[in-house]
């Protein structure tokens, strides 16, 4: 019977190579899935891995999708490295979008370009405030941050629906649940003509560099990780685990809120009930596939955005359901978990324990006993 046995020394090579192996397993299972659905697997892989990069415009759309995933995943990496489990980045993304949208609705045709920084700061503040609720409940009442942050996602969705169905609904929008389209001055500046890529990708890359410096080149980053991973050792060294909790949640909340602001003031241009796009949940996979490392998160964000674009193309070209995107995301996550399990453990076939069979005494022994 197979059993898991702890390895004496986990492989350092596979610690970094397992995401590639997980991707290969995902591709192989995807091929089998396309065959089972009666679709051409070559075309299926093409829409996921070739179409998103085949032209400059396609690469631009890939970066548009990757930007919010990268920003949110960077914030989550700070949390997970300090053993703080923020599962509610989607709600913080939505609240950041709401706060940014509220500022954008105040703009008029004569408003100056200062409105763009105000929108981004409002998004950061909205996400931080929403994550701060989780930090407060965990800090003061020892509430489980996983459950609290997750439940607040649905509260954020209801707040958004209340606003777009109620006081913020566009009176000239033919009764559709949406705000008016934001003024042109609120648009996040784009990097080039003919592409939707905006300055958000530059902010994301600055975040990559800043997080790398913080984690690996500062005493504060070391103190932050120790405070979360080993609270007893941190207290002995004089580090504050409370500070690590608040820093992790406020940082991840602010990052998610910034992503929400960039989304509504960028590609969307208004608030609608469809602002929640699942980026906050997908960014959890992005963070772990990237090994919670700022550089690794860049590549995993690009991969996850390929899944998003490939899923959309699979709907229109192959007639597959919308859920195909989530299927590939889930395959990647579970493949990675399986690979990571085999890094720390190995399968060992244990022989079944056989009990000795008692032999009946011989006739001579019985006669001697008599």
PDB file of N, CA, C and O in Angstrom, residues 70-71 74 199-214 258 294 298:
ATOM      1  N   UNK A  70      -0.652  40.858 -11.370  1.00  0.00           N
ATOM      2  CA  UNK A  70       0.686  41.053 -10.820  1.00  0.00           C
ATOM      3  C   UNK A  70       0.649  41.939  -9.586  1.00  0.00           C
ATOM      4  O   UNK A  70       1.280  41.626  -8.557  1.00  0.00           O
ATOM      5  N   UNK A  71      -0.094  43.035  -9.650  1.00  0.00           N
ATOM      6  CA  UNK A  71      -0.145  43.958  -8.511  1.00  0.00           C
ATOM      7  C   UNK A  71      -0.754  43.281  -7.290  1.00  0.00           C
ATOM      8  O   UNK A  71      -0.231  43.381  -6.165  1.00  0.00           O
ATOM      9  N   UNK A  74       1.608  40.571  -5.786  1.00  0.00           N
ATOM     10  CA  UNK A  74       2.723  41.125  -5.015  1.00  0.00           C
ATOM     11  C   UNK A  74       2.294  41.408  -3.579  1.00  0.00           C
ATOM     12  O   UNK A  74       3.028  41.118  -2.622  1.00  0.00           O
ATOM     13  N   UNK A 199      -0.176  53.046 -17.726  1.00  0.00           N
ATOM     14  CA  UNK A 199       0.938  53.179 -16.789  1.00  0.00           C
ATOM     15  C   UNK A 199       0.846  52.193 -15.633  1.00  0.00           C
ATOM     16  O   UNK A 199       1.780  52.083 -14.836  1.00  0.00           O
ATOM     17  N   UNK A 200      -0.247  51.455 -15.566  1.00  0.00           N
ATOM     18  CA  UNK A 200      -0.361  50.456 -14.512  1.00  0.00           C
ATOM     19  C   UNK A 200       0.736  49.414 -14.581  1.00  0.00           C
ATOM     20  O   UNK A 200       1.219  48.944 -13.544  1.00  0.00           O
ATOM     21  N   UNK A 201       1.169  49.053 -15.791  1.00  0.00           N
ATOM     22  CA  UNK A 201       2.227  48.052 -15.905  1.00  0.00           C
ATOM     23  C   UNK A 201       3.538  48.595 -15.358  1.00  0.00           C
ATOM     24  O   UNK A 201       4.335  47.856 -14.762  1.00  0.00           O
ATOM     25  N   UNK A 202       3.774  49.908 -15.508  1.00  0.00           N
ATOM     26  CA  UNK A 202       4.977  50.508 -14.935  1.00  0.00           C
ATOM     27  C   UNK A 202       4.902  50.510 -13.413  1.00  0.00           C
ATOM     28  O   UNK A 202       5.906  50.245 -12.732  1.00  0.00           O
ATOM     29  N   UNK A 203       3.728  50.809 -12.865  1.00  0.00           N
ATOM     30  CA  UNK A 203       3.562  50.772 -11.409  1.00  0.00           C
ATOM     31  C   UNK A 203       3.772  49.354 -10.885  1.00  0.00           C
ATOM     32  O   UNK A 203       4.358  49.158  -9.804  1.00  0.00           O
ATOM     33  N   UNK A 204       3.299  48.360 -11.646  1.00  0.00           N
ATOM     34  CA  UNK A 204       3.486  46.972 -11.227  1.00  0.00           C
ATOM     35  C   UNK A 204       4.955  46.594 -11.209  1.00  0.00           C
ATOM     36  O   UNK A 204       5.430  45.944 -10.266  1.00  0.00           O
ATOM     37  N   UNK A 205       5.713  47.005 -12.222  1.00  0.00           N
ATOM     38  CA  UNK A 205       7.139  46.687 -12.259  1.00  0.00           C
ATOM     39  C   UNK A 205       7.899  47.420 -11.161  1.00  0.00           C
ATOM     40  O   UNK A 205       8.857  46.879 -10.589  1.00  0.00           O
ATOM     41  N   UNK A 206       7.483  48.642 -10.847  1.00  0.00           N
ATOM     42  CA  UNK A 206       8.076  49.339  -9.705  1.00  0.00           C
ATOM     43  C   UNK A 206       7.785  48.587  -8.408  1.00  0.00           C
ATOM     44  O   UNK A 206       8.632  48.517  -7.513  1.00  0.00           O
ATOM     45  N   UNK A 207       6.579  48.030  -8.317  1.00  0.00           N
ATOM     46  CA  UNK A 207       6.246  47.228  -7.146  1.00  0.00           C
ATOM     47  C   UNK A 207       7.109  45.981  -7.035  1.00  0.00           C
ATOM     48  O   UNK A 207       7.495  45.573  -5.932  1.00  0.00           O
ATOM     49  N   UNK A 208       7.420  45.359  -8.183  1.00  0.00           N
ATOM     50  CA  UNK A 208       8.307  44.186  -8.177  1.00  0.00           C
ATOM     51  C   UNK A 208       9.673  44.560  -7.608  1.00  0.00           C
ATOM     52  O   UNK A 208      10.212  43.879  -6.722  1.00  0.00           O
ATOM     53  N   UNK A 209      10.241  45.655  -8.110  1.00  0.00           N
ATOM     54  CA  UNK A 209      11.554  46.086  -7.634  1.00  0.00           C
ATOM     55  C   UNK A 209      11.512  46.477  -6.155  1.00  0.00           C
ATOM     56  O   UNK A 209      12.402  46.114  -5.370  1.00  0.00           O
ATOM     57  N   UNK A 210      10.463  47.210  -5.759  1.00  0.00           N
ATOM     58  CA  UNK A 210      10.349  47.635  -4.367  1.00  0.00           C
ATOM     59  C   UNK A 210      10.187  46.466  -3.414  1.00  0.00           C
ATOM     60  O   UNK A 210      10.809  46.436  -2.341  1.00  0.00           O
ATOM     61  N   UNK A 211       9.374  45.470  -3.807  1.00  0.00           N
ATOM     62  CA  UNK A 211       9.172  44.316  -2.936  1.00  0.00           C
ATOM     63  C   UNK A 211      10.450  43.489  -2.833  1.00  0.00           C
ATOM     64  O   UNK A 211      10.780  42.983  -1.749  1.00  0.00           O
ATOM     65  N   UNK A 212      11.183  43.361  -3.936  1.00  0.00           N
ATOM     66  CA  UNK A 212      12.439  42.607  -3.883  1.00  0.00           C
ATOM     67  C   UNK A 212      13.420  43.275  -2.928  1.00  0.00           C
ATOM     68  O   UNK A 212      14.066  42.599  -2.109  1.00  0.00           O
ATOM     69  N   UNK A 213      13.539  44.575  -3.007  1.00  0.00           N
ATOM     70  CA  UNK A 213      14.433  45.291  -2.099  1.00  0.00           C
ATOM     71  C   UNK A 213      13.981  45.147  -0.654  1.00  0.00           C
ATOM     72  O   UNK A 213      14.797  44.944   0.254  1.00  0.00           O
ATOM     73  N   UNK A 214      12.678  45.252  -0.428  1.00  0.00           N
ATOM     74  CA  UNK A 214      12.156  45.163   0.941  1.00  0.00           C
ATOM     75  C   UNK A 214      12.406  43.786   1.547  1.00  0.00           C
ATOM     76  O   UNK A 214      12.857  43.670   2.696  1.00  0.00           O
ATOM     77  N   UNK A 258      -5.385  49.347  -5.504  1.00  0.00           N
ATOM     78  CA  UNK A 258      -4.745  50.008  -6.639  1.00  0.00           C
ATOM     79  C   UNK A 258      -5.109  49.304  -7.944  1.00  0.00           C
ATOM     80  O   UNK A 258      -5.393  49.959  -8.962  1.00  0.00           O
ATOM     81  N   UNK A 294       9.101  38.044  -5.962  1.00  0.00           N
ATOM     82  CA  UNK A 294       8.647  39.109  -6.864  1.00  0.00           C
ATOM     83  C   UNK A 294       8.898  38.819  -8.342  1.00  0.00           C
ATOM     84  O   UNK A 294       8.033  39.080  -9.182  1.00  0.00           O
ATOM     85  N   UNK A 298       6.028  37.683 -11.642  1.00  0.00           N
ATOM     86  CA  UNK A 298       5.881  38.308 -12.957  1.00  0.00           C
ATOM     87  C   UNK A 298       5.532  37.257 -14.006  1.00  0.00           C
ATOM     88  O   UNK A 298       4.572  37.400 -14.789  1.00  0.00           O
TER      89      UNK A 298
END
